[in-house]
Structures are given as C-alpha cells and as structure tokens.
Short mmCIF file of C-alpha atoms in Angstrom, two decimals:
data_model
loop_
_atom_site.label_atom_id
_atom_site.label_comp_id
_atom_site.label_asym_id
_atom_site.label_seq_id
_atom_site.Cartn_x
_atom_site.Cartn_y
_atom_site.Cartn_z
CA MET A 1 79.33 37.84 108.44
CA SER A 2 80.88 39.18 105.22
CA GLU A 3 78.55 37.01 103.14
CA SER A 4 75.51 38.41 104.95
CA PHE A 5 76.71 41.99 104.39
CA THR A 6 77.25 41.28 100.69
CA ILE A 7 73.63 40.15 100.42
CA GLU A 8 72.34 43.13 102.45
CA ARG A 9 74.41 45.89 100.76
CA PRO A 10 72.16 46.33 97.67
CA LEU A 11 69.19 46.83 100.00
CA LEU A 12 70.78 49.63 102.02
CA ARG A 13 69.78 53.23 101.39
CA PRO A 14 72.44 55.86 100.70
CA LEU A 15 73.50 58.20 103.49
CA PRO A 16 71.72 61.60 103.51
CA ASP A 17 73.53 64.58 101.99
CA ASP A 18 72.90 66.74 105.05
CA ARG A 19 75.34 66.30 107.92
CA PHE A 20 73.72 65.18 111.14
CA GLU A 21 74.00 68.01 113.65
CA THR A 22 75.36 66.93 117.02
CA GLY A 23 75.60 70.37 118.66
CA ARG A 24 73.30 71.59 121.37
CA VAL A 25 71.14 74.56 120.38
CA PHE A 26 70.70 77.74 122.45
CA HIS A 27 68.85 80.99 121.67
CA PRO A 28 70.41 83.72 123.87
CA HIS A 29 69.94 87.48 123.60
CA VAL A 30 72.91 89.73 122.79
CA ASN A 31 73.52 92.08 125.73
CA ARG A 32 74.63 95.71 125.56
CA HIS A 33 78.28 94.65 125.59
CA SER A 34 77.72 92.60 122.40
CA LEU A 35 78.04 89.32 124.31
CA VAL A 36 75.95 86.18 124.53
CA CYS A 37 75.94 83.97 127.61
CA VAL A 38 76.18 80.22 126.97
CA ARG A 39 76.68 77.77 129.85
CA MET A 40 77.91 80.50 132.23
CA ASN A 41 80.47 81.88 129.75
CA TYR A 42 80.37 84.95 127.50
CA TYR A 43 81.18 85.13 123.79
CA SER A 44 81.29 88.20 121.55
CA VAL A 45 79.27 88.85 118.40
CA PRO A 46 79.28 91.85 116.01
CA VAL A 47 77.97 94.99 117.68
CA ARG A 48 75.16 95.37 115.13
CA LEU A 49 73.41 92.44 116.85
CA VAL A 50 73.06 94.11 120.27
CA GLY A 51 69.55 93.50 121.64
CA ARG A 52 68.73 90.69 119.21
CA LYS A 53 68.26 86.97 119.75
CA VAL A 54 70.75 84.68 118.01
CA ARG A 55 71.09 80.91 117.57
CA VAL A 56 74.08 79.11 119.05
CA LEU A 57 75.32 75.61 118.25
CA LEU A 58 77.48 74.35 121.09
CA HIS A 59 79.92 71.56 120.31
CA ALA A 60 82.56 69.82 122.41
CA SER A 61 85.40 72.18 121.43
CA GLU A 62 83.74 75.19 119.77
CA LEU A 63 80.50 77.07 119.37
CA VAL A 64 79.04 78.68 116.26
CA ILE A 65 76.70 81.68 116.41
CA PHE A 66 74.09 82.41 113.73
CA ASP A 67 71.92 85.39 112.93
CA GLY A 68 69.12 83.61 111.12
CA LYS A 69 70.96 81.30 108.70
CA THR A 70 74.10 83.43 108.53
CA GLU A 71 77.11 82.52 110.62
CA VAL A 72 78.30 85.63 112.46
CA ALA A 73 80.87 84.26 114.92
CA ARG A 74 82.83 81.14 115.77
CA HIS A 75 84.70 80.72 119.06
CA GLU A 76 86.73 78.10 120.86
CA ARG A 77 84.60 76.78 123.71
CA LEU A 78 85.58 77.92 127.18
CA ILE A 79 85.83 75.29 129.88
CA ALA A 80 86.09 77.42 133.05
CA ARG A 81 82.95 79.34 133.96
CA GLY A 82 82.54 83.08 134.09
CA LYS A 83 85.14 83.79 131.41
CA PRO A 84 84.74 85.98 128.27
CA ARG A 85 85.91 85.09 124.78
CA LEU A 86 86.16 88.28 122.73
CA ARG A 87 87.10 88.97 119.13
CA LEU A 88 88.51 92.42 118.44
CA ASP A 89 86.91 92.55 114.99
CA HIS A 90 83.43 92.53 116.56
CA TYR A 91 84.01 95.94 118.20
CA LEU A 92 85.77 97.93 115.47
CA GLU A 93 82.74 100.06 114.55
CA ILE A 94 82.38 101.17 118.17
CA LEU A 95 86.11 101.80 118.54
CA LEU A 96 86.11 104.07 115.48
CA ARG A 97 83.86 106.41 117.48
CA LYS A 98 85.66 105.82 120.78
CA PRO A 99 89.31 105.15 119.87
CA GLY A 100 90.50 105.77 123.41
CA ALA A 101 88.84 102.54 124.56
CA LEU A 102 91.12 100.33 122.44
CA ALA A 103 94.38 100.49 124.37
CA GLY A 104 93.09 98.93 127.60
CA SER A 105 90.43 96.66 126.14
CA THR A 106 90.15 92.96 126.90
CA ALA A 107 89.50 92.29 123.21
CA LEU A 108 92.90 93.74 122.29
CA GLU A 109 94.63 91.73 125.02
CA GLN A 110 93.08 88.50 123.77
CA ALA A 111 93.95 89.38 120.16
CA ARG A 112 97.60 89.73 121.20
CA GLN A 113 97.48 86.38 123.01
CA LEU A 114 95.98 84.66 119.94
CA GLY A 115 98.54 86.26 117.63
CA THR A 116 96.01 88.06 115.44
CA PHE A 117 97.30 91.42 116.69
CA THR A 118 101.00 91.09 115.98
CA THR A 119 104.12 93.05 116.87
CA VAL A 120 103.92 94.53 113.36
CA HIS A 121 100.49 95.98 114.21
CA ASP A 122 101.91 97.39 117.44
CA ALA A 123 104.89 99.00 115.69
CA TRP A 124 102.69 100.64 113.04
CA TRP A 125 100.27 101.83 115.74
CA ALA A 126 103.09 103.43 117.73
CA ALA A 127 104.40 105.20 114.63
CA VAL A 128 101.03 106.53 113.52
CA ARG A 129 100.17 107.76 117.03
CA LYS A 130 103.47 109.62 117.17
CA ALA A 131 102.76 111.24 113.80
CA HIS A 132 99.05 112.05 114.14
CA GLY A 133 98.22 111.88 117.85
CA GLU A 134 96.48 109.29 120.00
CA ALA A 135 92.92 109.57 118.65
CA GLU A 136 93.65 109.96 114.94
CA GLY A 137 96.45 107.43 115.07
CA THR A 138 94.22 104.85 116.69
CA ARG A 139 91.46 105.50 114.13
CA ALA A 140 94.00 104.87 111.37
CA LEU A 141 94.94 101.57 113.03
CA ILE A 142 91.27 100.54 113.24
CA GLU A 143 90.88 101.27 109.53
CA VAL A 144 93.80 98.91 108.94
CA LEU A 145 92.20 96.26 111.15
CA LEU A 146 89.03 96.52 109.07
CA LEU A 147 91.08 95.39 106.07
CA HIS A 148 91.29 91.93 107.65
CA ARG A 149 87.61 91.41 106.85
CA GLY A 150 88.28 91.33 103.13
CA MET A 151 91.91 90.19 102.95
CA ALA A 152 93.98 87.34 104.32
CA HIS A 153 95.65 88.11 107.63
CA ARG A 154 99.16 87.45 106.29
CA HIS A 155 98.64 89.84 103.37
CA VAL A 156 97.58 92.70 105.64
CA VAL A 157 100.58 92.06 107.90
CA ASP A 158 102.84 92.12 104.83
CA GLY A 159 101.24 95.41 103.78
CA ILE A 160 101.89 96.95 107.21
CA ALA A 161 105.47 95.69 107.24
CA THR A 162 106.10 97.22 103.82
CA ALA A 163 104.49 100.57 104.61
CA LEU A 164 106.09 101.08 108.02
CA PRO A 165 109.79 101.52 107.07
CA VAL A 166 108.96 104.20 104.47
CA GLY A 167 106.72 106.15 106.84
CA ALA A 168 103.50 105.45 104.91
CA LEU A 169 101.11 105.81 107.81
CA THR A 170 97.71 105.61 106.09
CA SER A 171 95.32 102.71 105.70
CA ASP A 172 95.10 103.29 101.94
CA VAL A 173 98.82 102.60 101.49
CA VAL A 174 98.58 99.49 103.66
CA ALA A 175 95.63 98.29 101.54
CA ILE A 176 97.60 98.79 98.31
CA GLU A 177 100.63 96.92 99.66
CA ALA A 178 98.42 94.12 101.01
CA ARG A 179 96.81 93.73 97.59
CA LYS A 180 100.25 93.64 96.00
CA ALA A 181 101.26 90.85 98.38
CA ALA A 182 98.11 88.89 97.56
CA HIS A 183 98.62 89.48 93.84
CA ALA A 184 102.23 88.33 93.99
CA GLU A 185 101.27 85.20 95.92
CA THR A 186 98.55 84.36 93.38
CA GLY A 187 100.96 84.94 90.50
CA MET A 188 103.61 82.70 92.03
CA ALA A 189 101.06 79.95 92.61
CA SER A 190 99.77 80.10 89.04
CA ALA A 191 103.33 80.16 87.67
CA THR A 192 104.19 76.93 89.49
CA THR A 193 101.01 75.10 88.45
CA SER A 194 100.95 76.12 84.78
CA SER A 195 103.54 76.22 82.04
CA PRO A 196 105.33 79.56 81.78
CA THR A 197 104.81 81.72 78.72
CA GLY A 198 108.13 83.53 79.07
CA PRO A 199 111.65 82.25 78.42
CA VAL A 200 112.62 78.84 79.70
CA GLY A 201 113.31 78.86 83.44
CA GLN A 202 111.48 82.16 84.01
CA PRO A 203 107.90 82.54 85.31
CA ALA A 204 105.26 84.18 83.18
CA ALA A 205 104.99 87.95 83.52
CA LEU A 206 102.26 89.07 85.88
CA PRO A 207 99.58 91.45 84.63
CA PRO A 208 99.88 95.02 85.95
CA LEU A 209 98.21 95.62 89.30
CA PRO A 210 95.55 98.37 89.07
CA SER A 211 95.88 101.22 91.52
CA LEU A 212 93.41 101.82 94.33
CA THR A 213 92.13 104.93 92.51
CA GLU A 214 91.47 102.96 89.31
CA ARG A 215 89.52 100.33 91.24
CA ARG A 216 87.37 103.01 92.88
CA LEU A 217 86.73 104.83 89.59
CA ALA A 218 85.75 101.58 87.89
CA ALA A 219 82.96 101.11 90.42
CA LEU A 220 81.48 104.57 89.78
CA PRO A 221 78.49 104.98 87.41
CA PRO A 222 79.19 106.57 83.99
CA ASP A 223 79.30 110.37 83.98
CA SER A 224 76.87 111.75 81.36
CA ARG A 225 77.49 115.41 82.14
CA PRO A 226 78.93 117.60 79.32
CA LEU A 227 82.53 118.69 79.55
CA PRO A 228 83.03 122.02 81.33
CA SER A 229 83.49 125.11 79.17
CA VAL A 230 84.84 128.61 79.85
CA ALA A 231 83.21 130.17 76.77
CA ALA A 232 80.75 132.10 78.94
CA TYR A 233 83.64 134.06 80.43
CA ASP A 234 84.61 135.44 77.01
CA GLN A 235 81.81 137.98 77.24
CA LEU A 236 83.67 139.65 80.12
CA LEU A 237 86.31 140.77 77.61
CA ARG A 238 83.78 143.13 75.97
CA PHE A 239 83.28 145.14 79.13
CA ARG A 240 86.83 145.93 80.12
CA PRO A 241 86.93 149.40 81.74
CA PRO A 242 88.78 152.05 79.78
CA ALA A 243 92.38 152.57 80.78
CA THR A 244 93.04 155.71 82.83
CA GLY A 245 96.09 157.39 84.24
CA GLN A 246 99.19 159.15 83.08
CA GLY A 247 100.65 157.94 79.84
CA ASP A 248 97.43 156.35 78.58
CA THR A 249 96.68 156.78 74.91
CA PRO A 250 93.36 158.53 74.08
#
C-alpha cells in the first residue's frame, strides 16, 4: 500500500486554497424586532438590517449571518425550538432613543448570563443612574457599551473599574481609562518580547499616551482661518462721550 501511494503522490493535485463550506445556506428576512428565523429559532442581527434579506450559514454548533459578503453576526446554534438568541450590542442604537427599554430586556438578561454584561457594568450603571437619573444614566451606560465595538472587552471593564471608585461617571473617562489599560498591556507585551532599552532589569519606558482631546484634534482638517483680532474695537475709543457731572474738569 505504501509503495503504491509513493508512486501516486507526484500525480496528485494540491488541495484548493478555499475551504470547503459544509454549512447549510438560508436566506431569511430580518423582522421588525431585528431577528431572523432559522429552523424555528430566532437570532438577532444589527437593527440597521430590519426589513432586509440576509444570508445564513448554519453549522452543527453555530450559525453565521452575512449582509452581502460582510459578516454581521455569529451565534451559538440553539437546539430547542422557539427560543431567541439575542446580542445586546445589536440593539444599542434603538436603546439610545428608548433607554427605558433596557432594564427589562431579554437581550440584557442573556448578556448577564453570558458574562458580557458584568457586575462591574451593573455597579457603574447604578452609580450613574443615581447621579444623573434613570434616562440619562442609562444613555451614559449605552455609550460605554458602544466602546466594546472598538476595544477589547477586558479593557473596557478595566476602564469602568478604574473610573467607578473616583466617581468619574462619563463614557469619555471610561474610554480614556480603557485605552490606558490597552496601552499598558501592549507595552508589557512588547517589553517581554524585546530587549529593554532602560537599565538592566527594568522594562523600556512607554511612550506618553495622547489624551482623548489630542486624538480628536488630530483628526480635524487644518484650520486656514486668520487669527482673531480686536483691532476693530479700537475705533470705539475715539467716540467716548464727554464726562459730565460734579467735579468734572472742563
């Protein structure tokens, strides 16, 4: 057998670069609740896709949802029928306009069960609601949850945990602290994989972390307007009314 394979091997063609797809394809419509129905179960997608048709690849343990060629959602496959699988991130734009719907939502309950909405989130939410009221406090929490789209989950949680004890109850402060956590983690990783430039036994100094304001200003286009001047107001000095009253000099 091995001798036959040795003779046949040079004649075999290489395997294709593209992975052979084994999933079953569906093309459901997204209903008004931002859900698609696949095999009698419901799965959430981003709310911007309501009313559109999407493509679903159903595998043995998960399903992947595409809008065109772009992956928009990935869920663990449900076995029991008639159950929903929701992701809180898919509804954040709606909840910004209707913050009162968050507290009792199924998406929030499932996020707690999965551990993506942690006790740190809950503690920060309680503090910000106490400080700013139910609606504004919940909107601030949703702004924090939106940070997860561009940052690692652990970094955002670290940012919340750092901001909470000092009473920093704004999403901007959480974003800054989350970026600091990410920056520190990157610096520690680079210090352990490369030779340090500082004294022996000490890691290399990290570059300064730019502030959130500096990052925003760097993205603005150059300002070509001339500098403001108050020279035009000098002409008002020529028209001062004459002084009147007792004791005035003529």
